[in-house]
Amino acid sequence: MTKTRVYVIGVGMTKFEKPGRRADVCYPDFAKEAITKALQDAGIKFEEVQQAVAGYVYGDSTCGGMTGISGLGEPSTRSNVNNNCSTGSSALYLAKQIVESGNSDCVLALGFEKMERGSLSSKYFDRANPMERHITEMGELTEIGAGPMAAQIFGNAGKEHMKKYGTKPEHFGKIAWKNHKHSVNNPYSQFRDEYTLEQIMKSPQVVEGVLTKLQCCPTSDGSGAAILASEAFVRRHGLEKQAVEIVGMEMASDPASTFADKSLMKIAGTDMTRLATQRLFAKSGYKPQDVQVVELHDCFSANELVTYEALGLCGEGKAGEFIDAGDNTYGGKFVVNPSGGLISKGHPLGATGLAQCAELCWQLRGLAEKRQVPNAQLALQHNLGLGGAVVVALYRLGFPGAAKAKL
């Protein structure tokens, strides 16, 4: 049975901002802006969207209904999804499945967040925490400090990589230097300042010996949206020139090895990423080396480094060499996080996966302006949520002949 091909026909996002910076707006305003931009990009009317999936982490139940989605005409349905930091891509994953099922041929994936300032923290203390097992296993392998728990989880993964493969603190610093540099050209980025490597290394310590403040993503307010459609819908609306095909998309949760193998890197999700990535490339027929541009989950520079290996961008233990060679930026083998990544663009949890999708679609369509990656033909997305779930995806132009004709 031939699988239904699914396309991204329109994307939109807000500028990511420091939580509470704009007192005059709330999450429905952010969502409305992202949805409106995606509809304008697709050139379709709101009423043509048949179903919607809304992703967010912080907020009361059914917040998606406050974003204007509930105004869709019959027979639309709306779903709300919460999957920690991979919430946005989880909404995208579900929207893709709806189109593939044939139940709808035009579906909106939306992610938004209105966050608190400061580090992430638990909200409920009268029930089991979904990170209990991860933290318990980590505590058996290393001392748990007083810093933010997410920073410790990923920082300890970085420390294990240093001990096992000889990676240096400067390698993590170089990742942050790159991402801040990339963000200078992104008008949607929360931070657009460029720093020297020395400034990054000398910023306040968050996890001693591995992470400084400028290597950690901020919390953010913002929204992102993508409209997905079937091939029949694309052709019916004459959208071949801009349709980006989702070549493949895989989701994985923590395998047994996350806890059984006594590895700080695996507790931080590397095996989860590796599992989803292997499925993705096996099913698509592509190899990591076929990719030109990557948006990956750099919540902390340490996670970007260990993810290079889990995604197959370089060999095991070779991330330091990969960074030193400049193979993660313009002029190298791949351009990783041309948007500035989470470290500089910001991280409104529900919106991040949709913002990654938007950036990769702009890159493939040649619309990324100063961030444009030359000859971008295949794009890779990675969005990870501790607890845990990860989504990886491949994108390419759906009708490259039509796109060239447009240019």
PDB file of C-alpha atoms in Angstrom, residues 56-286:
ATOM      1  CA  TYR A  56       1.725  23.674  24.840  1.00  0.00           C
ATOM      2  CA  VAL A  57       3.203  22.723  28.208  1.00  0.00           C
ATOM      3  CA  TYR A  58       2.277  25.490  30.635  1.00  0.00           C
ATOM      4  CA  GLY A  59      -1.401  26.306  31.010  1.00  0.00           C
ATOM      5  CA  ASP A  60      -4.776  24.903  31.935  1.00  0.00           C
ATOM      6  CA  SER A  61      -6.440  22.141  29.968  1.00  0.00           C
ATOM      7  CA  THR A  62      -7.727  22.927  26.436  1.00  0.00           C
ATOM      8  CA  CYS A  63      -5.782  26.184  26.035  1.00  0.00           C
ATOM      9  CA  GLY A  64      -5.812  25.424  22.315  1.00  0.00           C
ATOM     10  CA  GLY A  65      -9.442  26.483  22.274  1.00  0.00           C
ATOM     11  CA  MET A  66      -8.459  30.022  23.257  1.00  0.00           C
ATOM     12  CA  THR A  67      -6.227  30.493  20.231  1.00  0.00           C
ATOM     13  CA  GLY A  68      -8.935  30.805  17.591  1.00  0.00           C
ATOM     14  CA  ILE A  69      -8.665  27.166  16.547  1.00  0.00           C
ATOM     15  CA  SER A  70     -12.089  26.485  18.005  1.00  0.00           C
ATOM     16  CA  GLY A  71     -13.526  28.794  15.354  1.00  0.00           C
ATOM     17  CA  LEU A  72     -12.793  26.321  12.562  1.00  0.00           C
ATOM     18  CA  GLY A  73     -15.843  25.296  10.585  1.00  0.00           C
ATOM     19  CA  GLU A  74     -17.369  21.838  10.738  1.00  0.00           C
ATOM     20  CA  PRO A  75     -16.294  19.077  10.584  1.00  0.00           C
ATOM     21  CA  SER A  76     -13.126  20.265  12.304  1.00  0.00           C
ATOM     22  CA  THR A  77     -11.767  18.730  15.488  1.00  0.00           C
ATOM     23  CA  ARG A  78      -9.097  20.050  17.809  1.00  0.00           C
ATOM     24  CA  SER A  79      -6.587  18.158  19.940  1.00  0.00           C
ATOM     25  CA  ASN A  80      -4.250  19.438  22.655  1.00  0.00           C
ATOM     26  CA  VAL A  81      -0.864  17.798  23.245  1.00  0.00           C
ATOM     27  CA  ASN A  82       1.812  18.145  25.946  1.00  0.00           C
ATOM     28  CA  ASN A  83       5.120  16.312  25.494  1.00  0.00           C
ATOM     29  CA  ASN A  84       7.608  18.459  27.374  1.00  0.00           C
ATOM     30  CA  CYS A  85      10.197  20.153  25.126  1.00  0.00           C
ATOM     31  CA  SER A  86       9.172  18.017  22.116  1.00  0.00           C
ATOM     32  CA  THR A  87       5.578  19.255  22.297  1.00  0.00           C
ATOM     33  CA  GLY A  88       5.698  21.293  19.064  1.00  0.00           C
ATOM     34  CA  SER A  89       7.058  18.453  16.971  1.00  0.00           C
ATOM     35  CA  SER A  90       4.616  16.065  18.638  1.00  0.00           C
ATOM     36  CA  ALA A  91       1.768  18.275  17.380  1.00  0.00           C
ATOM     37  CA  LEU A  92       3.394  18.165  13.952  1.00  0.00           C
ATOM     38  CA  TYR A  93       3.729  14.378  14.165  1.00  0.00           C
ATOM     39  CA  LEU A  94       0.039  13.950  15.002  1.00  0.00           C
ATOM     40  CA  ALA A  95      -1.032  16.369  12.262  1.00  0.00           C
ATOM     41  CA  LYS A  96       0.992  14.364   9.748  1.00  0.00           C
ATOM     42  CA  GLN A  97      -0.671  11.142  10.879  1.00  0.00           C
ATOM     43  CA  ILE A  98      -4.124  12.695  10.442  1.00  0.00           C
ATOM     44  CA  VAL A  99      -3.347  13.610   6.830  1.00  0.00           C
ATOM     45  CA  GLU A 100      -1.807  10.182   6.177  1.00  0.00           C
ATOM     46  CA  SER A 101      -4.900   8.475   7.549  1.00  0.00           C
ATOM     47  CA  GLY A 102      -7.081  10.196   4.960  1.00  0.00           C
ATOM     48  CA  ASN A 103      -9.381  11.669   7.618  1.00  0.00           C
ATOM     49  CA  SER A 104      -8.427  15.213   6.573  1.00  0.00           C
ATOM     50  CA  ASP A 105      -6.372  16.668   3.773  1.00  0.00           C
ATOM     51  CA  CYS A 106      -5.493  19.975   5.469  1.00  0.00           C
ATOM     52  CA  VAL A 107      -4.417  20.096   9.126  1.00  0.00           C
ATOM     53  CA  LEU A 108      -2.923  22.836  11.286  1.00  0.00           C
ATOM     54  CA  ALA A 109      -0.119  22.086  13.752  1.00  0.00           C
ATOM     55  CA  LEU A 110       0.269  24.848  16.328  1.00  0.00           C
ATOM     56  CA  GLY A 111       2.625  25.348  19.243  1.00  0.00           C
ATOM     57  CA  PHE A 112       2.641  28.189  21.749  1.00  0.00           C
ATOM     58  CA  GLU A 113       3.862  29.063  25.214  1.00  0.00           C
ATOM     59  CA  LYS A 114       3.610  31.805  27.812  1.00  0.00           C
ATOM     60  CA  MET A 115       6.333  31.020  30.315  1.00  0.00           C
ATOM     61  CA  GLU A 116       7.703  32.201  33.642  1.00  0.00           C
ATOM     62  CA  ARG A 117      11.096  33.822  33.885  1.00  0.00           C
ATOM     63  CA  GLY A 118      14.007  31.764  35.159  1.00  0.00           C
ATOM     64  CA  SER A 119      14.849  28.080  35.004  1.00  0.00           C
ATOM     65  CA  LEU A 120      12.232  25.382  34.485  1.00  0.00           C
ATOM     66  CA  SER A 121      10.897  23.771  37.643  1.00  0.00           C
ATOM     67  CA  SER A 122       8.297  21.237  38.721  1.00  0.00           C
ATOM     68  CA  LYS A 123       4.767  22.494  39.360  1.00  0.00           C
ATOM     69  CA  TYR A 124       3.254  19.588  41.286  1.00  0.00           C
ATOM     70  CA  PHE A 125       4.706  18.120  44.460  1.00  0.00           C
ATOM     71  CA  ASP A 126       1.815  15.905  45.582  1.00  0.00           C
ATOM     72  CA  ARG A 127       2.271  13.259  42.879  1.00  0.00           C
ATOM     73  CA  ALA A 128       4.881  11.231  40.996  1.00  0.00           C
ATOM     74  CA  ASN A 129       7.286  13.247  38.860  1.00  0.00           C
ATOM     75  CA  PRO A 130       7.810  11.890  35.313  1.00  0.00           C
ATOM     76  CA  MET A 131      11.556  12.537  35.687  1.00  0.00           C
ATOM     77  CA  GLU A 132      11.936  10.577  38.930  1.00  0.00           C
ATOM     78  CA  ARG A 133      13.572   7.558  37.338  1.00  0.00           C
ATOM     79  CA  HIS A 134      15.983   9.664  35.264  1.00  0.00           C
ATOM     80  CA  ILE A 135      17.064  11.669  38.298  1.00  0.00           C
ATOM     81  CA  THR A 136      17.388   8.589  40.505  1.00  0.00           C
ATOM     82  CA  GLU A 137      19.584   6.858  37.920  1.00  0.00           C
ATOM     83  CA  MET A 138      21.671  10.014  37.503  1.00  0.00           C
ATOM     84  CA  GLY A 139      22.115  10.241  41.289  1.00  0.00           C
ATOM     85  CA  GLU A 140      23.581   6.736  41.305  1.00  0.00           C
ATOM     86  CA  LEU A 141      26.216   7.770  38.768  1.00  0.00           C
ATOM     87  CA  THR A 142      27.158  11.258  39.933  1.00  0.00           C
ATOM     88  CA  GLU A 143      26.473  13.816  42.622  1.00  0.00           C
ATOM     89  CA  ILE A 144      23.330  15.901  42.179  1.00  0.00           C
ATOM     90  CA  GLY A 145      23.996  19.570  42.814  1.00  0.00           C
ATOM     91  CA  ALA A 146      21.846  22.569  43.619  1.00  0.00           C
ATOM     92  CA  GLY A 147      21.555  23.945  40.078  1.00  0.00           C
ATOM     93  CA  PRO A 148      18.632  23.642  37.639  1.00  0.00           C
ATOM     94  CA  MET A 149      17.864  19.953  37.110  1.00  0.00           C
ATOM     95  CA  ALA A 150      17.688  20.103  33.299  1.00  0.00           C
ATOM     96  CA  ALA A 151      21.089  21.813  33.179  1.00  0.00           C
ATOM     97  CA  GLN A 152      22.520  19.101  35.420  1.00  0.00           C
ATOM     98  CA  ILE A 153      21.126  16.280  33.284  1.00  0.00           C
ATOM     99  CA  PHE A 154      22.590  17.634  30.058  1.00  0.00           C
ATOM    100  CA  GLY A 155      25.708  19.007  31.739  1.00  0.00           C
ATOM    101  CA  ASN A 156      26.458  15.585  33.188  1.00  0.00           C
ATOM    102  CA  ALA A 157      26.020  14.067  29.731  1.00  0.00           C
ATOM    103  CA  GLY A 158      28.677  16.510  28.541  1.00  0.00           C
ATOM    104  CA  LYS A 159      30.960  15.590  31.414  1.00  0.00           C
ATOM    105  CA  GLU A 160      30.655  11.909  30.557  1.00  0.00           C
ATOM    106  CA  HIS A 161      31.560  12.689  26.945  1.00  0.00           C
ATOM    107  CA  MET A 162      34.620  14.607  28.157  1.00  0.00           C
ATOM    108  CA  LYS A 163      35.736  11.721  30.380  1.00  0.00           C
ATOM    109  CA  LYS A 164      35.113   9.069  27.738  1.00  0.00           C
ATOM    110  CA  TYR A 165      36.392  10.817  24.622  1.00  0.00           C
ATOM    111  CA  GLY A 166      38.624  13.685  25.772  1.00  0.00           C
ATOM    112  CA  THR A 167      36.243  16.457  24.742  1.00  0.00           C
ATOM    113  CA  LYS A 168      37.237  19.877  26.119  1.00  0.00           C
ATOM    114  CA  PRO A 169      35.079  22.614  27.715  1.00  0.00           C
ATOM    115  CA  GLU A 170      35.946  24.796  24.723  1.00  0.00           C
ATOM    116  CA  HIS A 171      34.082  22.426  22.423  1.00  0.00           C
ATOM    117  CA  PHE A 172      30.841  23.189  24.234  1.00  0.00           C
ATOM    118  CA  GLY A 173      31.731  26.863  24.181  1.00  0.00           C
ATOM    119  CA  LYS A 174      32.313  26.795  20.427  1.00  0.00           C
ATOM    120  CA  ILE A 175      28.784  25.467  19.894  1.00  0.00           C
ATOM    121  CA  ALA A 176      27.301  28.393  21.804  1.00  0.00           C
ATOM    122  CA  TRP A 177      29.609  30.813  19.952  1.00  0.00           C
ATOM    123  CA  LYS A 178      28.309  29.419  16.645  1.00  0.00           C
ATOM    124  CA  ASN A 179      24.642  29.575  17.593  1.00  0.00           C
ATOM    125  CA  HIS A 180      24.824  33.118  18.933  1.00  0.00           C
ATOM    126  CA  LYS A 181      26.643  34.117  15.737  1.00  0.00           C
ATOM    127  CA  HIS A 182      23.956  32.502  13.574  1.00  0.00           C
ATOM    128  CA  SER A 183      21.164  34.285  15.465  1.00  0.00           C
ATOM    129  CA  VAL A 184      22.456  37.716  14.470  1.00  0.00           C
ATOM    130  CA  ASN A 185      20.745  37.147  11.114  1.00  0.00           C
ATOM    131  CA  ASN A 186      17.438  35.869  12.530  1.00  0.00           C
ATOM    132  CA  PRO A 187      14.782  38.551  13.161  1.00  0.00           C
ATOM    133  CA  TYR A 188      12.694  35.982  15.097  1.00  0.00           C
ATOM    134  CA  SER A 189      15.460  35.292  17.615  1.00  0.00           C
ATOM    135  CA  GLN A 190      15.149  36.319  21.264  1.00  0.00           C
ATOM    136  CA  PHE A 191      18.864  37.143  21.410  1.00  0.00           C
ATOM    137  CA  ARG A 192      20.777  38.590  18.470  1.00  0.00           C
ATOM    138  CA  ASP A 193      24.076  39.460  20.114  1.00  0.00           C
ATOM    139  CA  GLU A 194      27.357  37.993  18.946  1.00  0.00           C
ATOM    140  CA  TYR A 195      29.915  36.951  21.560  1.00  0.00           C
ATOM    141  CA  THR A 196      33.552  35.961  21.511  1.00  0.00           C
ATOM    142  CA  LEU A 197      34.467  32.478  22.666  1.00  0.00           C
ATOM    143  CA  GLU A 198      36.196  34.074  25.657  1.00  0.00           C
ATOM    144  CA  GLN A 199      33.004  35.895  26.664  1.00  0.00           C
ATOM    145  CA  ILE A 200      31.046  32.650  26.449  1.00  0.00           C
ATOM    146  CA  MET A 201      33.569  30.703  28.503  1.00  0.00           C
ATOM    147  CA  LYS A 202      33.768  33.442  31.156  1.00  0.00           C
ATOM    148  CA  SER A 203      30.010  33.926  31.564  1.00  0.00           C
ATOM    149  CA  PRO A 204      28.608  32.654  34.898  1.00  0.00           C
ATOM    150  CA  GLN A 205      28.956  28.926  35.561  1.00  0.00           C
ATOM    151  CA  VAL A 206      25.728  26.928  35.534  1.00  0.00           C
ATOM    152  CA  VAL A 207      27.221  23.421  35.667  1.00  0.00           C
ATOM    153  CA  GLU A 208      30.820  23.600  36.756  1.00  0.00           C
ATOM    154  CA  GLY A 209      33.389  22.678  34.155  1.00  0.00           C
ATOM    155  CA  VAL A 210      30.963  22.192  31.288  1.00  0.00           C
ATOM    156  CA  LEU A 211      28.158  24.787  30.979  1.00  0.00           C
ATOM    157  CA  THR A 212      28.116  28.556  31.344  1.00  0.00           C
ATOM    158  CA  LYS A 213      25.089  30.822  31.159  1.00  0.00           C
ATOM    159  CA  LEU A 214      25.640  31.676  27.479  1.00  0.00           C
ATOM    160  CA  GLN A 215      25.536  27.955  26.661  1.00  0.00           C
ATOM    161  CA  CYS A 216      21.998  27.541  28.044  1.00  0.00           C
ATOM    162  CA  CYS A 217      18.722  28.331  26.313  1.00  0.00           C
ATOM    163  CA  PRO A 218      16.379  30.901  27.873  1.00  0.00           C
ATOM    164  CA  THR A 219      12.705  30.476  28.639  1.00  0.00           C
ATOM    165  CA  SER A 220      10.552  32.356  26.133  1.00  0.00           C
ATOM    166  CA  ASP A 221       7.106  33.447  25.043  1.00  0.00           C
ATOM    167  CA  GLY A 222       6.051  32.763  21.476  1.00  0.00           C
ATOM    168  CA  SER A 223       4.279  30.609  18.933  1.00  0.00           C
ATOM    169  CA  GLY A 224       4.844  28.681  15.719  1.00  0.00           C
ATOM    170  CA  ALA A 225       2.480  27.121  13.202  1.00  0.00           C
ATOM    171  CA  ALA A 226       2.608  24.836  10.171  1.00  0.00           C
ATOM    172  CA  ILE A 227      -0.158  23.822   7.788  1.00  0.00           C
ATOM    173  CA  LEU A 228       0.066  20.276   6.466  1.00  0.00           C
ATOM    174  CA  ALA A 229      -1.757  18.962   3.416  1.00  0.00           C
ATOM    175  CA  SER A 230      -2.176  15.972   1.159  1.00  0.00           C
ATOM    176  CA  GLU A 231      -0.923  15.868  -2.412  1.00  0.00           C
ATOM    177  CA  ALA A 232      -4.474  16.229  -3.693  1.00  0.00           C
ATOM    178  CA  PHE A 233      -4.931  19.419  -1.669  1.00  0.00           C
ATOM    179  CA  VAL A 234      -1.580  20.786  -2.900  1.00  0.00           C
ATOM    180  CA  ARG A 235      -2.483  20.197  -6.539  1.00  0.00           C
ATOM    181  CA  ARG A 236      -6.034  21.463  -6.131  1.00  0.00           C
ATOM    182  CA  HIS A 237      -4.721  24.770  -4.770  1.00  0.00           C
ATOM    183  CA  GLY A 238      -1.713  25.059  -7.080  1.00  0.00           C
ATOM    184  CA  LEU A 239       0.813  25.010  -4.236  1.00  0.00           C
ATOM    185  CA  GLU A 240       3.440  22.816  -5.893  1.00  0.00           C
ATOM    186  CA  LYS A 241       5.957  25.676  -6.037  1.00  0.00           C
ATOM    187  CA  GLN A 242       6.189  25.970  -2.263  1.00  0.00           C
ATOM    188  CA  ALA A 243       5.129  22.595  -0.881  1.00  0.00           C
ATOM    189  CA  VAL A 244       7.797  20.980   1.295  1.00  0.00           C
ATOM    190  CA  GLU A 245       7.456  17.232   1.646  1.00  0.00           C
ATOM    191  CA  ILE A 246       7.887  15.559   5.022  1.00  0.00           C
ATOM    192  CA  VAL A 247       9.997  12.690   3.706  1.00  0.00           C
ATOM    193  CA  GLY A 248       9.819  10.906   7.031  1.00  0.00           C
ATOM    194  CA  MET A 249       9.131  11.582  10.681  1.00  0.00           C
ATOM    195  CA  GLU A 250       9.828   9.262  13.590  1.00  0.00           C
ATOM    196  CA  MET A 251       9.027   9.485  17.282  1.00  0.00           C
ATOM    197  CA  ALA A 252      10.732   7.427  19.971  1.00  0.00           C
ATOM    198  CA  SER A 253      10.547   7.173  23.745  1.00  0.00           C
ATOM    199  CA  ASP A 254      13.221   6.109  26.225  1.00  0.00           C
ATOM    200  CA  PRO A 255      14.374   2.552  25.434  1.00  0.00           C
ATOM    201  CA  ALA A 256      15.448   0.201  28.223  1.00  0.00           C
ATOM    202  CA  SER A 257      19.084   1.221  27.683  1.00  0.00           C
ATOM    203  CA  THR A 258      18.330   4.725  28.971  1.00  0.00           C
ATOM    204  CA  PHE A 259      18.263   3.276  32.465  1.00  0.00           C
ATOM    205  CA  ALA A 260      19.995  -0.105  32.119  1.00  0.00           C
ATOM    206  CA  ASP A 261      23.303   1.017  30.620  1.00  0.00           C
ATOM    207  CA  LYS A 262      24.369   3.343  33.452  1.00  0.00           C
ATOM    208  CA  SER A 263      25.231   6.181  31.087  1.00  0.00           C
ATOM    209  CA  LEU A 264      24.665   9.878  31.767  1.00  0.00           C
ATOM    210  CA  MET A 265      24.460  10.538  28.031  1.00  0.00           C
ATOM    211  CA  LYS A 266      21.723   7.942  27.633  1.00  0.00           C
ATOM    212  CA  ILE A 267      19.792   9.382  30.593  1.00  0.00           C
ATOM    213  CA  ALA A 268      19.839  12.655  28.617  1.00  0.00           C
ATOM    214  CA  GLY A 269      18.205  10.918  25.640  1.00  0.00           C
ATOM    215  CA  THR A 270      20.978   9.940  23.244  1.00  0.00           C
ATOM    216  CA  ASP A 271      19.702   6.390  22.698  1.00  0.00           C
ATOM    217  CA  MET A 272      16.175   7.710  22.207  1.00  0.00           C
ATOM    218  CA  THR A 273      17.527  10.012  19.482  1.00  0.00           C
ATOM    219  CA  ARG A 274      19.662   7.270  17.970  1.00  0.00           C
ATOM    220  CA  LEU A 275      16.709   4.883  17.774  1.00  0.00           C
ATOM    221  CA  ALA A 276      14.424   7.376  16.040  1.00  0.00           C
ATOM    222  CA  THR A 277      17.216   8.450  13.682  1.00  0.00           C
ATOM    223  CA  GLN A 278      18.035   4.915  12.612  1.00  0.00           C
ATOM    224  CA  ARG A 279      14.375   4.286  11.805  1.00  0.00           C
ATOM    225  CA  LEU A 280      14.120   7.547   9.882  1.00  0.00           C
ATOM    226  CA  PHE A 281      17.088   6.961   7.604  1.00  0.00           C
ATOM    227  CA  ALA A 282      16.302   3.258   7.118  1.00  0.00           C
ATOM    228  CA  LYS A 283      12.760   4.034   5.954  1.00  0.00           C
ATOM    229  CA  SER A 284      13.645   7.069   3.819  1.00  0.00           C
ATOM    230  CA  GLY A 285      16.611   5.563   1.994  1.00  0.00           C
ATOM    231  CA  TYR A 286      18.744   8.599   2.814  1.00  0.00           C
TER     232      TYR A 286
END
